[in-house]
Short mmCIF file of C-alpha atoms (C1' of nucleotides) in Angstrom, two decimals:
data_model
loop_
_atom_site.label_atom_id
_atom_site.label_comp_id
_atom_site.label_asym_id
_atom_site.label_seq_id
_atom_site.Cartn_x
_atom_site.Cartn_y
_atom_site.Cartn_z
CA MET A 107 10.52 -26.60 2.50
CA PRO A 108 13.71 -27.65 4.31
CA ILE A 109 14.69 -31.00 3.22
CA THR A 110 18.37 -30.63 3.87
CA ASN A 111 20.59 -33.53 2.97
CA GLN A 112 23.77 -34.50 4.60
CA ILE A 113 26.06 -32.71 2.35
CA GLN A 114 24.16 -29.48 2.71
CA PHE A 115 24.25 -29.95 6.46
CA GLU A 116 28.02 -30.24 6.45
CA GLU A 117 28.20 -26.80 4.69
CA VAL A 118 25.71 -25.38 7.36
CA ARG A 119 27.80 -26.76 10.22
CA ASP A 120 31.03 -25.43 8.66
CA ARG A 121 29.42 -22.03 8.29
CA PHE A 122 28.38 -22.03 11.93
CA GLY A 123 31.97 -23.20 12.82
CA SER A 124 33.60 -20.37 11.01
CA PHE A 125 31.09 -17.81 12.42
CA LEU A 126 32.00 -19.12 15.99
CA ARG A 127 35.71 -19.06 15.33
CA GLU A 128 35.61 -15.52 13.86
CA ARG A 129 33.84 -14.17 16.95
CA GLN A 130 36.11 -16.35 19.33
CA LEU A 131 33.03 -18.22 20.55
CA ARG A 132 33.08 -21.84 21.60
CA GLN A 133 31.89 -24.77 19.40
CA THR A 134 30.09 -26.58 22.19
CA PRO A 135 28.28 -29.86 21.66
CA GLU A 136 24.97 -28.23 22.73
CA ARG A 137 25.28 -25.60 19.95
CA ILE A 138 25.92 -28.28 17.42
CA SER A 139 23.11 -30.50 18.61
CA ILE A 140 20.75 -27.56 18.53
CA LEU A 141 21.74 -26.68 14.97
CA GLU A 142 21.27 -30.32 13.86
CA GLU A 143 17.84 -30.53 15.41
CA ILE A 144 16.87 -27.28 13.65
CA TYR A 145 17.93 -28.55 10.27
CA LYS A 146 15.79 -31.62 10.74
CA ALA A 147 12.72 -29.42 10.91
CA THR A 148 10.41 -29.42 7.92
CA ASP A 149 8.36 -26.50 9.15
CA HIS A 150 8.37 -23.44 11.35
CA PHE A 151 8.82 -24.12 15.05
CA ASP A 152 8.97 -22.21 18.33
CA ALA A 153 11.75 -22.15 20.96
CA ASP A 154 9.91 -24.54 23.20
CA GLU A 155 9.07 -26.99 20.47
CA LEU A 156 12.72 -27.14 19.70
CA PHE A 157 13.56 -27.61 23.31
CA LEU A 158 11.08 -30.51 23.62
CA LYS A 159 12.39 -32.15 20.51
CA LEU A 160 15.86 -32.03 21.84
CA GLN A 161 14.67 -33.60 25.15
CA ALA A 162 12.85 -36.29 23.13
CA ASN A 163 16.12 -37.06 21.36
CA ASP A 164 18.04 -37.26 24.72
CA VAL A 165 19.89 -34.12 23.94
CA ARG A 166 20.20 -32.50 27.36
CA VAL A 167 20.17 -28.78 26.98
CA SER A 168 18.41 -26.03 28.90
CA ARG A 169 15.98 -23.57 27.55
CA ALA A 170 18.54 -20.76 28.20
CA THR A 171 20.96 -22.49 25.81
CA VAL A 172 18.28 -23.00 23.20
CA TYR A 173 17.51 -19.19 23.22
CA ASN A 174 21.18 -18.34 23.27
CA THR A 175 22.03 -20.58 20.34
CA LEU A 176 19.04 -19.36 18.27
CA ASP A 177 20.38 -15.90 18.61
CA LEU A 178 23.72 -16.87 17.40
CA LEU A 179 22.18 -18.70 14.54
CA ILE A 180 20.21 -15.67 13.54
CA ASP A 181 23.26 -13.49 13.61
CA CYS A 182 24.97 -16.12 11.51
CA LYS A 183 21.98 -16.08 9.09
CA LEU A 184 21.41 -19.78 9.49
CA VAL A 185 17.99 -19.24 11.11
CA ARG A 186 15.22 -16.73 10.63
CA ARG A 187 12.91 -15.49 13.23
CA HIS A 188 9.24 -14.48 12.55
CA GLN A 189 6.63 -12.87 14.61
CA PHE A 190 3.27 -13.89 13.14
CA GLY A 191 1.08 -12.03 15.51
CA ASP A 192 1.29 -14.36 18.43
CA LYS A 193 3.62 -13.14 21.07
CA GLN A 194 5.70 -16.21 20.75
CA ALA A 195 8.36 -16.06 18.05
CA LYS A 196 8.63 -18.72 15.24
CA TYR A 197 11.84 -19.85 13.68
CA GLU A 198 12.90 -21.66 10.54
CA PRO A 199 16.16 -22.79 9.17
CA ALA A 200 17.33 -20.39 6.59
CA HIS A 201 20.24 -21.89 4.57
CA ALA A 202 19.68 -22.44 0.86
CA TYR A 203 16.06 -21.53 0.96
CA ALA A 204 15.13 -18.56 -1.15
CA GLN A 205 13.75 -15.62 0.90
CA HIS A 206 10.13 -15.99 0.96
CA ASP A 207 7.03 -14.48 2.56
CA HIS A 208 4.18 -16.04 4.53
CA LEU A 209 0.42 -16.49 4.09
CA ILE A 210 -1.32 -17.39 7.29
CA CYS A 211 -4.80 -18.96 7.85
CA GLU A 212 -6.18 -17.39 10.85
CA ASP A 213 -8.66 -20.27 11.36
CA CYS A 214 -6.25 -23.10 11.30
CA ASN A 215 -2.92 -21.27 11.74
CA GLN A 216 -1.47 -23.05 8.82
CA LEU A 217 1.45 -21.42 7.26
CA PHE A 218 2.09 -21.13 3.43
CA GLU A 219 5.13 -19.66 1.76
CA PHE A 220 5.32 -17.55 -1.45
CA CYS A 221 7.72 -15.33 -3.27
CA ASP A 222 6.94 -12.34 -5.42
CA PRO A 223 9.58 -10.27 -7.12
CA ARG A 224 7.58 -7.06 -6.81
CA ILE A 225 8.54 -6.92 -3.15
CA GLN A 226 12.15 -6.34 -4.22
CA GLY A 227 11.02 -3.34 -6.30
CA ILE A 228 9.02 -1.94 -3.43
CA GLN A 229 11.91 -2.35 -1.06
CA GLU A 230 14.23 -0.40 -3.45
CA MET A 231 11.72 2.34 -4.05
CA VAL A 232 11.04 2.95 -0.39
CA ALA A 233 14.76 2.83 0.37
CA GLU A 234 15.35 5.54 -2.28
CA ILE A 235 12.53 7.71 -1.07
CA PHE A 236 13.36 7.66 2.57
CA GLN A 237 17.14 7.49 2.23
CA PHE A 238 17.45 4.15 4.05
CA ASP A 239 19.50 1.05 3.78
CA VAL A 240 16.87 -1.59 3.84
CA ILE A 241 18.26 -4.85 5.22
CA ARG A 242 15.29 -7.12 5.23
CA HIS A 243 11.54 -7.21 5.10
CA SER A 244 8.67 -9.19 6.41
CA LEU A 245 5.41 -9.53 4.54
CA ASN A 246 2.60 -11.59 5.98
CA LEU A 247 -0.74 -12.00 4.40
CA TYR A 248 -3.60 -13.06 6.82
CA GLY A 249 -6.82 -14.57 5.88
CA HIS A 250 -8.84 -17.74 5.53
CA CYS A 251 -8.01 -20.82 3.66
CA ARG A 252 -10.85 -22.47 1.82
CA ARG A 253 -9.82 -26.06 2.71
CA GLU A 254 -12.80 -28.28 3.66
CA ASN A 255 -11.08 -29.59 6.79
CA CYS A 256 -10.00 -26.19 8.14
CA PRO A 257 -11.27 -25.94 11.69
CA ASN A 258 -12.86 -22.83 13.18
CA LYS A 259 -14.05 -21.91 9.73
CA PRO A 260 -16.43 -18.94 10.36
CA ALA A 261 -20.00 -19.68 9.39
CA GLU A 262 -21.43 -17.84 6.37
CA GLU A 263 -22.35 -14.31 7.22
CA PRO A 264 -26.10 -14.21 7.64
CA ASN A 265 -26.45 -10.83 6.02
CA GLY A 266 -23.32 -9.41 4.49
CA MET B 268 -0.09 11.04 10.77
CA PRO B 269 -3.14 11.23 12.89
CA ILE B 270 -4.11 14.71 13.45
CA THR B 271 -7.77 14.29 14.10
CA ASN B 272 -9.84 17.31 14.53
CA GLN B 273 -12.94 17.58 16.64
CA ILE B 274 -15.51 16.83 13.89
CA GLN B 275 -13.66 13.69 12.78
CA PHE B 276 -13.55 12.62 16.35
CA GLU B 277 -17.31 12.88 16.77
CA GLU B 278 -17.65 10.59 13.77
CA VAL B 279 -15.23 8.14 15.41
CA ARG B 280 -17.06 8.17 18.67
CA ASP B 281 -20.36 7.54 16.91
CA ARG B 282 -18.86 4.69 15.06
CA PHE B 283 -17.66 3.13 18.31
CA GLY B 284 -21.13 3.83 19.87
CA SER B 285 -22.91 2.07 17.04
CA PHE B 286 -20.48 -0.82 17.24
CA LEU B 287 -21.17 -1.26 21.02
CA ARG B 288 -24.92 -0.95 20.55
CA GLU B 289 -24.86 -3.49 17.88
CA ARG B 290 -23.14 -6.03 20.04
CA GLN B 291 -25.15 -5.02 23.12
CA LEU B 292 -21.95 -3.81 24.86
CA ARG B 293 -21.91 -0.85 27.25
CA GLN B 294 -20.78 2.53 26.40
CA THR B 295 -18.80 3.08 29.66
CA PRO B 296 -16.94 6.34 30.49
CA GLU B 297 -13.62 4.28 30.52
CA ARG B 298 -14.07 3.05 26.98
CA ILE B 299 -14.82 6.59 25.72
CA SER B 300 -11.87 8.19 27.60
CA ILE B 301 -9.60 5.46 26.18
CA LEU B 302 -10.85 6.14 22.57
CA GLU B 303 -10.34 9.84 23.19
CA GLU B 304 -6.72 9.35 24.36
CA ILE B 305 -5.96 6.95 21.48
CA TYR B 306 -7.13 9.72 19.05
CA LYS B 307 -4.89 12.34 20.47
CA ALA B 308 -1.95 10.22 19.64
CA THR B 309 0.19 11.37 16.68
CA ASP B 310 2.30 8.28 16.52
CA HIS B 311 2.31 4.58 17.35
CA PHE B 312 2.00 3.72 21.02
CA ASP B 313 1.97 0.56 23.11
CA ALA B 314 -0.64 -0.44 25.68
CA ASP B 315 1.38 0.61 28.69
CA GLU B 316 2.17 4.04 27.24
CA LEU B 317 -1.56 4.50 26.79
CA PHE B 318 -2.24 3.41 30.29
CA LEU B 319 0.36 5.87 31.58
CA LYS B 320 -0.99 8.72 29.46
CA LEU B 321 -4.42 8.10 30.83
CA GLN B 322 -3.15 8.24 34.33
CA ALA B 323 -1.21 11.49 33.61
CA ASN B 324 -4.59 12.93 32.57
CA ASP B 325 -6.29 11.67 35.61
CA VAL B 326 -8.38 9.16 33.80
CA ARG B 327 -8.49 6.24 36.21
CA VAL B 328 -8.63 2.97 34.29
CA SER B 329 -6.91 -0.29 34.86
CA ARG B 330 -4.52 -1.97 32.47
CA ALA B 331 -7.12 -4.80 32.06
CA THR B 332 -9.62 -2.19 30.79
CA VAL B 333 -7.13 -0.76 28.46
CA TYR B 334 -6.41 -4.08 26.88
CA ASN B 335 -10.13 -4.92 26.80
CA THR B 336 -10.96 -1.68 24.98
CA LEU B 337 -8.09 -1.89 22.57
CA ASP B 338 -9.45 -5.31 21.47
CA LEU B 339 -12.98 -3.84 21.01
CA LEU B 340 -11.54 -0.92 18.97
CA ILE B 341 -9.57 -3.33 16.86
CA ASP B 342 -12.76 -5.30 16.08
CA CYS B 343 -14.43 -2.10 15.28
CA LYS B 344 -11.60 -1.23 12.95
CA LEU B 345 -10.80 2.18 14.78
CA VAL B 346 -7.41 0.78 15.96
CA ARG B 347 -4.80 -1.28 14.23
CA ARG B 348 -2.30 -3.46 16.07
CA HIS B 349 1.31 -4.12 14.87
CA GLN B 350 3.98 -6.47 15.91
CA PHE B 351 7.26 -4.90 14.90
CA GLY B 352 9.54 -7.64 16.22
CA ASP B 353 9.44 -6.78 19.78
CA LYS B 354 7.27 -8.98 21.73
CA GLN B 355 5.15 -5.97 22.84
CA ALA B 356 2.46 -4.86 20.43
CA LYS B 357 2.13 -1.43 19.01
CA TYR B 358 -1.13 0.30 18.14
CA GLU B 359 -2.35 3.19 16.15
CA PRO B 360 -5.62 4.96 15.48
CA ALA B 361 -7.01 3.70 12.15
CA HIS B 362 -9.88 6.00 11.18
CA ALA B 363 -9.48 8.06 7.99
CA TYR B 364 -5.87 7.02 7.40
CA ALA B 365 -5.07 5.07 4.38
CA GLN B 366 -3.84 1.67 4.85
CA HIS B 367 -0.13 1.90 4.96
CA ASP B 368 2.94 -0.08 5.69
CA HIS B 369 6.05 0.59 7.80
CA LEU B 370 9.68 1.17 7.50
CA ILE B 371 11.65 0.67 10.72
CA CYS B 372 15.11 1.99 11.56
CA GLU B 373 16.77 -0.72 13.79
CA ASP B 374 19.16 1.74 15.18
CA CYS B 375 16.77 4.43 16.38
CA ASN B 376 13.57 2.52 16.27
CA GLN B 377 11.94 5.36 14.32
CA LEU B 378 8.93 4.34 12.25
CA PHE B 379 8.06 5.63 8.82
CA GLU B 380 4.86 4.97 6.73
CA PHE B 381 4.68 4.26 3.19
CA CYS B 382 2.02 2.97 0.56
CA ASP B 383 2.70 1.00 -2.58
CA PRO B 384 -0.12 -0.16 -4.85
CA ARG B 385 1.87 -3.22 -5.85
CA ILE B 386 1.15 -4.92 -2.49
CA GLN B 387 -2.58 -5.01 -3.55
CA GLY B 388 -1.47 -6.87 -6.67
CA ILE B 389 0.59 -9.31 -4.70
CA GLN B 390 -2.15 -9.90 -2.32
CA GLU B 391 -4.64 -10.80 -4.99
CA MET B 392 -2.25 -13.09 -6.81
CA VAL B 393 -1.37 -14.95 -3.80
CA ALA B 394 -5.02 -15.27 -2.82
CA GLU B 395 -5.78 -16.68 -6.27
CA ILE B 396 -2.91 -19.16 -6.25
CA PHE B 397 -3.59 -20.50 -2.77
CA GLN B 398 -7.40 -20.21 -2.82
CA PHE B 399 -7.39 -17.97 0.18
CA ASP B 400 -9.54 -15.14 1.30
CA VAL B 401 -6.86 -12.64 2.21
CA ILE B 402 -8.17 -10.10 4.83
CA ARG B 403 -5.05 -8.04 5.51
CA HIS B 404 -1.38 -7.86 5.32
CA SER B 405 1.54 -6.54 7.24
CA LEU B 406 4.68 -5.40 5.37
CA ASN B 407 7.55 -4.17 7.45
CA LEU B 408 10.81 -3.04 5.90
CA TYR B 409 13.84 -3.06 8.39
CA GLY B 410 17.03 -1.23 7.95
CA HIS B 411 19.19 1.78 8.89
CA CYS B 412 18.15 5.39 8.34
CA ARG B 413 20.92 7.71 7.12
CA ARG B 414 20.06 10.57 9.50
CA GLU B 415 23.01 12.33 11.12
CA ASN B 416 21.42 12.13 14.59
CA CYS B 417 20.48 8.52 14.50
CA PRO B 418 21.85 6.90 17.63
CA ASN B 419 23.44 3.51 17.63
CA LYS B 420 24.50 4.05 14.07
CA PRO B 421 26.84 1.14 13.30
CA ALA B 422 30.41 2.30 12.74
CA GLU B 423 31.74 1.84 9.20
CA GLU B 424 32.80 -1.71 8.69
CA PRO B 425 36.58 -1.76 8.88
CA ASN B 426 36.94 -4.50 6.21
CA GLY B 427 34.50 -6.05 4.07
"C1'" DA C 44 44.52 -21.98 33.02
"C1'" DT C 45 40.82 -19.27 32.17
"C1'" DA C 46 37.23 -17.07 30.17
"C1'" DA C 47 33.14 -18.54 28.11
"C1'" DC C 48 29.21 -21.71 28.36
"C1'" DT C 49 25.92 -24.29 30.73
"C1'" DG C 50 21.85 -25.45 33.70
"C1'" DC C 51 18.94 -24.06 36.92
"C1'" DA C 52 15.68 -21.32 39.01
"C1'" DA C 53 14.39 -16.83 39.64
"C1'" DA C 54 13.18 -12.44 37.43
"C1'" DA C 55 11.24 -9.83 33.98
"C1'" DC C 56 7.90 -8.63 30.85
"C1'" DA C 57 3.42 -8.16 28.36
"C1'" DT C 58 -0.87 -9.79 28.61
"C1'" DT C 59 -4.82 -12.43 30.57
"C1'" DT C 60 -7.71 -14.13 34.05
"C1'" DG C 61 -10.76 -14.68 38.31
"C1'" DC C 62 -13.39 -12.56 41.39
"C1'" DA C 63 -15.82 -9.13 44.25
"C1'" DT C 64 -17.64 -4.64 43.36
"C1'" DA C 65 -19.72 -0.92 40.56
"C1'" DC C 66 -22.77 0.68 37.27
"C1'" DA C 67 -25.17 1.19 32.25
"C1'" DG C 68 -29.07 -0.07 30.17
"C1'" DC D 148 -32.82 -4.61 38.67
"C1'" DT D 149 -29.54 -7.44 36.09
"C1'" DG D 150 -25.82 -8.85 33.89
"C1'" DT D 151 -21.91 -6.70 31.97
"C1'" DA D 152 -17.70 -3.99 32.92
"C1'" DT D 153 -14.42 -2.67 36.20
"C1'" DG D 154 -10.13 -2.76 39.25
"C1'" DC D 155 -7.15 -5.28 41.58
"C1'" DA D 156 -3.88 -8.78 42.09
"C1'" DA D 157 -2.60 -13.05 40.83
"C1'" DA D 158 -1.65 -16.16 37.03
"C1'" DT D 159 0.18 -16.96 32.56
"C1'" DG D 160 3.55 -17.81 29.03
"C1'" DT D 161 7.70 -16.50 26.85
"C1'" DT D 162 12.03 -14.99 27.13
"C1'" DT D 163 16.00 -13.12 29.99
"C1'" DT D 164 19.09 -13.06 33.75
"C1'" DG D 165 22.38 -14.19 37.72
"C1'" DC D 166 25.27 -17.26 39.47
"C1'" DA D 167 27.77 -21.45 40.63
"C1'" DG D 168 29.76 -25.05 38.43
"C1'" DT D 169 31.65 -26.95 33.86
"C1'" DT D 170 34.35 -27.17 29.77
"C1'" DA D 171 36.42 -25.81 25.18
"C1'" DT D 172 40.37 -23.73 23.67
#
DNA sequence: ATAACTGCAAAACATTTGCATACAG
DNA sequence: CTGTATGCAAATGTTTTGCAGTTAT
């Protein structure tokens, strides 16, 4: 749950700054504005939502720049990208939040986050068996939440 | 590794037949040919690869029908769909193969399959905590294989 | 100064859709 | 026969690209 305060954000911006300097890339106002907007997010978002939020805040950037900057931020490990089954990618700010996995309700599309240490063990075991350097993982659980107000809840099966 | 013999395939075709009958859908030659082609596969494939293989075998079907039939086969649980980070979906025949997860080399894009019983435990625990009915999961591990002939192997980091 | 970045609009790409025709039940 | 499935081509939605103009360094 990304509630980033000002001090944390300075750190994030510095990290992006160093990253850009290292690679001899430019620290443009567009890139900084995009990073700021991303770190206001309290949830996952897609590229177009980000583009529209920027517009709403009178930050004039093109979609092309949004995509370009997202890629940079992913390289820099300040943003994570997820593919939750839709063809459109979802993103989330990544700084200072523990690596976590996702639980998705296929009726209301709501996302929940969880952590389980056993995944680390699986990752290490598989790496050993296959002689791989495993860099990251993605575990998504799909199902149905039992919330009353969940829309599209499938009717009880007449005969199971 | 889907090496399906003739007898197993009869079973698969029957299952598809029952599924279609149940739903009052038609058993068209196109649908059967697509199922046959899918069960020849020894690896994951994408929709267009499947379309091209069918063409190569002089089975004249449109892409629309390929997509339509893939959806039916997924409902029928004879095919599984995966999103491995590309925007284009991958598919695999699902009959008689244990549920497994995937290890992906990001240099050569090669796929490996593994099973780990701990995932079941995670799934159950998370379902309990979040009061969810968890239907399925998708666990992908991404990294670098250590095969000699893996292309695009990143050079040794010069420093740190 | 100058090479990288930007916006724009067009292209690319996978997938879906609409509609006239074909055909399974 | 009848409505469902098909093929085709056009539409869709997301992401990428090419290029002329702009700007950080």
